[in-house]
Amino acid sequence: MIQFEHVYKTYPEGNKALQDVNLHIKKGEFVFILGHSGAGKSTFLKLILREEAATEGKIKVNGFDLTNIKKRRIPYLRRSMGVVFQDFRLIPTLSVYENVAFAMRVTNVKESEIKKRVGYVLSLVGLSHKKDVYPTLLSGGEQQRVALARALAHSPKLIIADEPTGNIDPEMSMEMMELLTAVNSVGTTVVVVTHEHDLAHRFNKRIITIDHGTVVGDELPCAYTRGGRA
Ligand code: ADP
């Protein structure tokens, strides 16, 4: 699903953001990517989304080999995942319904299908009753749930949440984590990127820790280690 082999990313200014990163996130996993500010988390995300290319090494995401990916294939790569950005990135001039539907209109999906799917994902995140509201009238937690609904709109195999607790209060954070857990329980791979040590350790999930651009820890959930894998 996500595979990094000896990945290096050096920015033109000479900043070594990632160095010899090796990791494998399998289909259906729930993984935290944990690291302090400057550790390389955003760079990791940008590489997965192919907003940046690796300087060295091999990256595979959802069956796409990013080493030599053609430009015209990049939108397909991006559509194979759903990202909940830290700042939500909703369009303020569109209603909740339209924000979610918008993402589906770029593909050739029939309007009747869009209506069904948008209704479904909004009900999943508990916002059916706010479908005609504009994002500015929603709380931070609600905006984030719209962002999750939009990320889920084209049934991606992979959901990435970037600092999901960054812009909302603790209660809403827990709600978002519960929604992500529910999404994961039906088979979607979930990757949560965070700098919050406490958040990552509150759940019994795999935690990949990045520090100064390298993977310094990869802890599996307890059930796995007890199962005798070690
Ligand atoms: P994090 O998301 O964990 O805070 P980043 O991936 O943003 O970490 O940054 C990792 C390192 O790469 C930092 O030293 C940062 O200054 C550097 N960096 C990030 N983006 C750029 C860029 N566009 N140009 C140059 N250096 C960058």
PDB file of N, CA and C in Angstrom, residues 95-166:
ATOM      1  N   SER A  95     -21.597  25.026  -0.356  1.00  0.00           N
ATOM      2  CA  SER A  95     -22.242  24.383   0.818  1.00  0.00           C
ATOM      3  C   SER A  95     -21.487  23.099   1.166  1.00  0.00           C
ATOM      4  N   VAL A  96     -21.829  22.567   2.319  1.00  0.00           N
ATOM      5  CA  VAL A  96     -21.239  21.288   2.757  1.00  0.00           C
ATOM      6  C   VAL A  96     -21.444  20.227   1.666  1.00  0.00           C
ATOM      7  N   TYR A  97     -22.685  20.117   1.191  1.00  0.00           N
ATOM      8  CA  TYR A  97     -22.995  19.125   0.144  1.00  0.00           C
ATOM      9  C   TYR A  97     -22.100  19.341  -1.074  1.00  0.00           C
ATOM     10  N   GLU A  98     -22.010  20.606  -1.522  1.00  0.00           N
ATOM     11  CA  GLU A  98     -21.249  20.907  -2.737  1.00  0.00           C
ATOM     12  C   GLU A  98     -19.747  20.700  -2.545  1.00  0.00           C
ATOM     13  N   ASN A  99     -19.257  20.951  -1.331  1.00  0.00           N
ATOM     14  CA  ASN A  99     -17.841  20.709  -1.052  1.00  0.00           C
ATOM     15  C   ASN A  99     -17.490  19.237  -1.257  1.00  0.00           C
ATOM     16  N   VAL A 100     -18.400  18.377  -0.835  1.00  0.00           N
ATOM     17  CA  VAL A 100     -18.142  16.942  -0.967  1.00  0.00           C
ATOM     18  C   VAL A 100     -18.370  16.499  -2.422  1.00  0.00           C
ATOM     19  N   ALA A 101     -19.459  17.016  -3.015  1.00  0.00           N
ATOM     20  CA  ALA A 101     -19.805  16.625  -4.389  1.00  0.00           C
ATOM     21  C   ALA A 101     -18.760  17.096  -5.397  1.00  0.00           C
ATOM     22  N   PHE A 102     -18.191  18.274  -5.139  1.00  0.00           N
ATOM     23  CA  PHE A 102     -17.206  18.894  -6.014  1.00  0.00           C
ATOM     24  C   PHE A 102     -16.073  17.926  -6.349  1.00  0.00           C
ATOM     25  N   ALA A 103     -15.606  17.236  -5.302  1.00  0.00           N
ATOM     26  CA  ALA A 103     -14.486  16.307  -5.481  1.00  0.00           C
ATOM     27  C   ALA A 103     -14.851  15.173  -6.429  1.00  0.00           C
ATOM     28  N   MET A 104     -16.142  14.836  -6.485  1.00  0.00           N
ATOM     29  CA  MET A 104     -16.569  13.721  -7.335  1.00  0.00           C
ATOM     30  C   MET A 104     -16.863  14.173  -8.762  1.00  0.00           C
ATOM     31  N   ARG A 105     -17.136  15.463  -8.943  1.00  0.00           N
ATOM     32  CA  ARG A 105     -17.541  15.954 -10.268  1.00  0.00           C
ATOM     33  C   ARG A 105     -16.392  15.938 -11.256  1.00  0.00           C
ATOM     34  N   VAL A 106     -15.146  15.944 -10.768  1.00  0.00           N
ATOM     35  CA  VAL A 106     -14.013  15.925 -11.699  1.00  0.00           C
ATOM     36  C   VAL A 106     -13.899  14.569 -12.408  1.00  0.00           C
ATOM     37  N   THR A 107     -14.515  13.550 -11.804  1.00  0.00           N
ATOM     38  CA  THR A 107     -14.520  12.252 -12.478  1.00  0.00           C
ATOM     39  C   THR A 107     -15.852  12.127 -13.222  1.00  0.00           C
ATOM     40  N   ASN A 108     -16.023  11.019 -13.949  1.00  0.00           N
ATOM     41  CA  ASN A 108     -17.240  10.902 -14.756  1.00  0.00           C
ATOM     42  C   ASN A 108     -18.387  10.218 -14.031  1.00  0.00           C
ATOM     43  N   VAL A 109     -18.578  10.578 -12.784  1.00  0.00           N
ATOM     44  CA  VAL A 109     -19.625   9.910 -12.007  1.00  0.00           C
ATOM     45  C   VAL A 109     -20.963  10.596 -12.288  1.00  0.00           C
ATOM     46  N   LYS A 110     -21.995   9.779 -12.424  1.00  0.00           N
ATOM     47  CA  LYS A 110     -23.334  10.326 -12.696  1.00  0.00           C
ATOM     48  C   LYS A 110     -23.841  11.122 -11.498  1.00  0.00           C
ATOM     49  N   GLU A 111     -24.613  12.170 -11.797  1.00  0.00           N
ATOM     50  CA  GLU A 111     -25.120  13.040 -10.732  1.00  0.00           C
ATOM     51  C   GLU A 111     -25.941  12.258  -9.699  1.00  0.00           C
ATOM     52  N   SER A 112     -26.708  11.256 -10.168  1.00  0.00           N
ATOM     53  CA  SER A 112     -27.524  10.474  -9.232  1.00  0.00           C
ATOM     54  C   SER A 112     -26.626   9.669  -8.277  1.00  0.00           C
ATOM     55  N   GLU A 113     -25.497   9.182  -8.832  1.00  0.00           N
ATOM     56  CA  GLU A 113     -24.534   8.439  -8.009  1.00  0.00           C
ATOM     57  C   GLU A 113     -23.906   9.370  -6.970  1.00  0.00           C
ATOM     58  N   ILE A 114     -23.572  10.587  -7.431  1.00  0.00           N
ATOM     59  CA  ILE A 114     -22.948  11.580  -6.551  1.00  0.00           C
ATOM     60  C   ILE A 114     -23.882  11.863  -5.380  1.00  0.00           C
ATOM     61  N   LYS A 115     -25.144  12.054  -5.707  1.00  0.00           N
ATOM     62  CA  LYS A 115     -26.130  12.382  -4.678  1.00  0.00           C
ATOM     63  C   LYS A 115     -26.186  11.284  -3.616  1.00  0.00           C
ATOM     64  N   LYS A 116     -26.198  10.047  -4.092  1.00  0.00           N
ATOM     65  CA  LYS A 116     -26.263   8.900  -3.174  1.00  0.00           C
ATOM     66  C   LYS A 116     -25.022   8.856  -2.282  1.00  0.00           C
ATOM     67  N   ARG A 117     -23.873   8.984  -2.935  1.00  0.00           N
ATOM     68  CA  ARG A 117     -22.608   8.849  -2.207  1.00  0.00           C
ATOM     69  C   ARG A 117     -22.400   9.992  -1.209  1.00  0.00           C
ATOM     70  N   VAL A 118     -22.723  11.223  -1.641  1.00  0.00           N
ATOM     71  CA  VAL A 118     -22.540  12.377  -0.751  1.00  0.00           C
ATOM     72  C   VAL A 118     -23.456  12.223   0.465  1.00  0.00           C
ATOM     73  N   GLY A 119     -24.695  11.810   0.201  1.00  0.00           N
ATOM     74  CA  GLY A 119     -25.635  11.578   1.305  1.00  0.00           C
ATOM     75  C   GLY A 119     -25.076  10.552   2.276  1.00  0.00           C
ATOM     76  N   TYR A 120     -24.495   9.487   1.719  1.00  0.00           N
ATOM     77  CA  TYR A 120     -23.957   8.416   2.560  1.00  0.00           C
ATOM     78  C   TYR A 120     -22.774   8.900   3.400  1.00  0.00           C
ATOM     79  N   VAL A 121     -21.787   9.560   2.759  1.00  0.00           N
ATOM     80  CA  VAL A 121     -20.591   9.959   3.535  1.00  0.00           C
ATOM     81  C   VAL A 121     -20.934  11.043   4.566  1.00  0.00           C
ATOM     82  N   LEU A 122     -21.909  11.892   4.238  1.00  0.00           N
ATOM     83  CA  LEU A 122     -22.300  12.910   5.228  1.00  0.00           C
ATOM     84  C   LEU A 122     -23.010  12.255   6.414  1.00  0.00           C
ATOM     85  N   SER A 123     -23.764  11.190   6.153  1.00  0.00           N
ATOM     86  CA  SER A 123     -24.411  10.498   7.273  1.00  0.00           C
ATOM     87  C   SER A 123     -23.357   9.779   8.122  1.00  0.00           C
ATOM     88  N   LEU A 124     -22.325   9.237   7.473  1.00  0.00           N
ATOM     89  CA  LEU A 124     -21.247   8.569   8.214  1.00  0.00           C
ATOM     90  C   LEU A 124     -20.605   9.493   9.234  1.00  0.00           C
ATOM     91  N   VAL A 125     -20.393  10.752   8.837  1.00  0.00           N
ATOM     92  CA  VAL A 125     -19.728  11.698   9.739  1.00  0.00           C
ATOM     93  C   VAL A 125     -20.734  12.495  10.577  1.00  0.00           C
ATOM     94  N   GLY A 126     -22.010  12.137  10.468  1.00  0.00           N
ATOM     95  CA  GLY A 126     -23.049  12.740  11.310  1.00  0.00           C
ATOM     96  C   GLY A 126     -23.404  14.169  10.928  1.00  0.00           C
ATOM     97  N   LEU A 127     -23.324  14.484   9.629  1.00  0.00           N
ATOM     98  CA  LEU A 127     -23.595  15.870   9.234  1.00  0.00           C
ATOM     99  C   LEU A 127     -24.683  16.009   8.167  1.00  0.00           C
ATOM    100  N   SER A 128     -25.559  15.011   8.062  1.00  0.00           N
ATOM    101  CA  SER A 128     -26.618  15.087   7.048  1.00  0.00           C
ATOM    102  C   SER A 128     -27.447  16.354   7.218  1.00  0.00           C
ATOM    103  N   HIS A 129     -27.665  16.726   8.484  1.00  0.00           N
ATOM    104  CA  HIS A 129     -28.534  17.873   8.766  1.00  0.00           C
ATOM    105  C   HIS A 129     -27.858  19.214   8.440  1.00  0.00           C
ATOM    106  N   LYS A 130     -26.582  19.189   8.108  1.00  0.00           N
ATOM    107  CA  LYS A 130     -25.888  20.452   7.810  1.00  0.00           C
ATOM    108  C   LYS A 130     -25.501  20.548   6.339  1.00  0.00           C
ATOM    109  N   LYS A 131     -26.129  19.750   5.492  1.00  0.00           N
ATOM    110  CA  LYS A 131     -25.655  19.674   4.116  1.00  0.00           C
ATOM    111  C   LYS A 131     -25.769  20.992   3.341  1.00  0.00           C
ATOM    112  N   ASP A 132     -26.715  21.839   3.706  1.00  0.00           N
ATOM    113  CA  ASP A 132     -26.896  23.091   2.978  1.00  0.00           C
ATOM    114  C   ASP A 132     -26.194  24.283   3.621  1.00  0.00           C
ATOM    115  N   VAL A 133     -25.456  24.009   4.680  1.00  0.00           N
ATOM    116  CA  VAL A 133     -24.776  25.086   5.423  1.00  0.00           C
ATOM    117  C   VAL A 133     -23.419  25.372   4.767  1.00  0.00           C
ATOM    118  N   TYR A 134     -22.943  26.614   4.911  1.00  0.00           N
ATOM    119  CA  TYR A 134     -21.623  26.966   4.373  1.00  0.00           C
ATOM    120  C   TYR A 134     -20.561  26.738   5.454  1.00  0.00           C
ATOM    121  N   PRO A 135     -19.353  26.342   5.038  1.00  0.00           N
ATOM    122  CA  PRO A 135     -18.322  25.946   6.011  1.00  0.00           C
ATOM    123  C   PRO A 135     -18.028  26.981   7.095  1.00  0.00           C
ATOM    124  N   THR A 136     -18.117  28.259   6.751  1.00  0.00           N
ATOM    125  CA  THR A 136     -17.776  29.282   7.749  1.00  0.00           C
ATOM    126  C   THR A 136     -18.737  29.266   8.946  1.00  0.00           C
ATOM    127  N   LEU A 137     -19.911  28.682   8.755  1.00  0.00           N
ATOM    128  CA  LEU A 137     -20.884  28.629   9.854  1.00  0.00           C
ATOM    129  C   LEU A 137     -20.742  27.363  10.700  1.00  0.00           C
ATOM    130  N   LEU A 138     -19.743  26.562  10.389  1.00  0.00           N
ATOM    131  CA  LEU A 138     -19.554  25.312  11.130  1.00  0.00           C
ATOM    132  C   LEU A 138     -18.428  25.459  12.144  1.00  0.00           C
ATOM    133  N   SER A 139     -18.480  24.628  13.192  1.00  0.00           N
ATOM    134  CA  SER A 139     -17.376  24.607  14.163  1.00  0.00           C
ATOM    135  C   SER A 139     -16.168  23.937  13.498  1.00  0.00           C
ATOM    136  N   GLY A 140     -15.005  24.072  14.132  1.00  0.00           N
ATOM    137  CA  GLY A 140     -13.788  23.437  13.611  1.00  0.00           C
ATOM    138  C   GLY A 140     -13.965  21.933  13.452  1.00  0.00           C
ATOM    139  N   GLY A 141     -14.578  21.322  14.478  1.00  0.00           N
ATOM    140  CA  GLY A 141     -14.787  19.873  14.442  1.00  0.00           C
ATOM    141  C   GLY A 141     -15.694  19.462  13.294  1.00  0.00           C
ATOM    142  N   GLU A 142     -16.731  20.278  13.057  1.00  0.00           N
ATOM    143  CA  GLU A 142     -17.653  19.971  11.953  1.00  0.00           C
ATOM    144  C   GLU A 142     -16.970  20.143  10.598  1.00  0.00           C
ATOM    145  N   GLN A 143     -16.171  21.204  10.483  1.00  0.00           N
ATOM    146  CA  GLN A 143     -15.440  21.413   9.222  1.00  0.00           C
ATOM    147  C   GLN A 143     -14.524  20.230   8.938  1.00  0.00           C
ATOM    148  N   GLN A 144     -13.901  19.740  10.006  1.00  0.00           N
ATOM    149  CA  GLN A 144     -13.003  18.612   9.814  1.00  0.00           C
ATOM    150  C   GLN A 144     -13.777  17.365   9.373  1.00  0.00           C
ATOM    151  N   ARG A 145     -14.996  17.211   9.907  1.00  0.00           N
ATOM    152  CA  ARG A 145     -15.802  16.048   9.507  1.00  0.00           C
ATOM    153  C   ARG A 145     -16.249  16.171   8.044  1.00  0.00           C
ATOM    154  N   VAL A 146     -16.482  17.418   7.585  1.00  0.00           N
ATOM    155  CA  VAL A 146     -16.791  17.606   6.161  1.00  0.00           C
ATOM    156  C   VAL A 146     -15.556  17.205   5.331  1.00  0.00           C
ATOM    157  N   ALA A 147     -14.389  17.607   5.835  1.00  0.00           N
ATOM    158  CA  ALA A 147     -13.148  17.259   5.125  1.00  0.00           C
ATOM    159  C   ALA A 147     -12.976  15.742   5.058  1.00  0.00           C
ATOM    160  N   LEU A 148     -13.386  15.058   6.127  1.00  0.00           N
ATOM    161  CA  LEU A 148     -13.299  13.594   6.114  1.00  0.00           C
ATOM    162  C   LEU A 148     -14.322  13.016   5.121  1.00  0.00           C
ATOM    163  N   ALA A 149     -15.535  13.571   5.135  1.00  0.00           N
ATOM    164  CA  ALA A 149     -16.563  13.098   4.194  1.00  0.00           C
ATOM    165  C   ALA A 149     -16.068  13.271   2.755  1.00  0.00           C
ATOM    166  N   ARG A 150     -15.456  14.414   2.488  1.00  0.00           N
ATOM    167  CA  ARG A 150     -14.932  14.661   1.137  1.00  0.00           C
ATOM    168  C   ARG A 150     -13.821  13.668   0.794  1.00  0.00           C
ATOM    169  N   ALA A 151     -12.963  13.398   1.791  1.00  0.00           N
ATOM    170  CA  ALA A 151     -11.863  12.453   1.560  1.00  0.00           C
ATOM    171  C   ALA A 151     -12.406  11.055   1.263  1.00  0.00           C
ATOM    172  N   LEU A 152     -13.578  10.737   1.857  1.00  0.00           N
ATOM    173  CA  LEU A 152     -14.155   9.402   1.674  1.00  0.00           C
ATOM    174  C   LEU A 152     -15.001   9.295   0.405  1.00  0.00           C
ATOM    175  N   ALA A 153     -15.255  10.447  -0.228  1.00  0.00           N
ATOM    176  CA  ALA A 153     -16.237  10.484  -1.316  1.00  0.00           C
ATOM    177  C   ALA A 153     -15.953   9.479  -2.424  1.00  0.00           C
ATOM    178  N   HIS A 154     -14.695   9.372  -2.867  1.00  0.00           N
ATOM    179  CA  HIS A 154     -14.509   8.355  -3.918  1.00  0.00           C
ATOM    180  C   HIS A 154     -13.967   7.026  -3.399  1.00  0.00           C
ATOM    181  N   SER A 155     -14.479   6.622  -2.276  1.00  0.00           N
ATOM    182  CA  SER A 155     -14.140   5.316  -1.692  1.00  0.00           C
ATOM    183  C   SER A 155     -12.655   4.973  -1.814  1.00  0.00           C
ATOM    184  N   PRO A 156     -11.779   5.801  -1.239  1.00  0.00           N
ATOM    185  CA  PRO A 156     -10.351   5.514  -1.381  1.00  0.00           C
ATOM    186  C   PRO A 156      -9.926   4.325  -0.528  1.00  0.00           C
ATOM    187  N   LYS A 157      -8.820   3.700  -0.952  1.00  0.00           N
ATOM    188  CA  LYS A 157      -8.299   2.557  -0.184  1.00  0.00           C
ATOM    189  C   LYS A 157      -7.496   3.054   0.993  1.00  0.00           C
ATOM    190  N   LEU A 158      -7.107   4.331   0.917  1.00  0.00           N
ATOM    191  CA  LEU A 158      -6.199   4.897   1.917  1.00  0.00           C
ATOM    192  C   LEU A 158      -6.688   6.277   2.337  1.00  0.00           C
ATOM    193  N   ILE A 159      -6.779   6.477   3.645  1.00  0.00           N
ATOM    194  CA  ILE A 159      -7.125   7.805   4.176  1.00  0.00           C
ATOM    195  C   ILE A 159      -5.934   8.310   4.977  1.00  0.00           C
ATOM    196  N   ILE A 160      -5.545   9.548   4.703  1.00  0.00           N
ATOM    197  CA  ILE A 160      -4.452  10.155   5.459  1.00  0.00           C
ATOM    198  C   ILE A 160      -5.006  11.353   6.213  1.00  0.00           C
ATOM    199  N   ALA A 161      -4.775  11.397   7.519  1.00  0.00           N
ATOM    200  CA  ALA A 161      -5.206  12.551   8.313  1.00  0.00           C
ATOM    201  C   ALA A 161      -3.957  13.280   8.788  1.00  0.00           C
ATOM    202  N   ASP A 162      -3.834  14.535   8.369  1.00  0.00           N
ATOM    203  CA  ASP A 162      -2.647  15.321   8.699  1.00  0.00           C
ATOM    204  C   ASP A 162      -2.932  16.150   9.948  1.00  0.00           C
ATOM    205  N   GLU A 163      -2.250  15.865  11.026  1.00  0.00           N
ATOM    206  CA  GLU A 163      -2.419  16.568  12.308  1.00  0.00           C
ATOM    207  C   GLU A 163      -3.902  16.755  12.641  1.00  0.00           C
ATOM    208  N   PRO A 164      -4.633  15.649  12.795  1.00  0.00           N
ATOM    209  CA  PRO A 164      -6.095  15.771  12.980  1.00  0.00           C
ATOM    210  C   PRO A 164      -6.499  16.488  14.256  1.00  0.00           C
ATOM    211  N   THR A 165      -5.597  16.618  15.197  1.00  0.00           N
ATOM    212  CA  THR A 165      -5.961  17.284  16.448  1.00  0.00           C
ATOM    213  C   THR A 165      -5.453  18.727  16.484  1.00  0.00           C
ATOM    214  N   GLY A 166      -4.822  19.152  15.393  1.00  0.00           N
ATOM    215  CA  GLY A 166      -4.172  20.466  15.381  1.00  0.00           C
ATOM    216  C   GLY A 166      -5.101  21.648  15.522  1.00  0.00           C
TER     217      GLY A 166
END
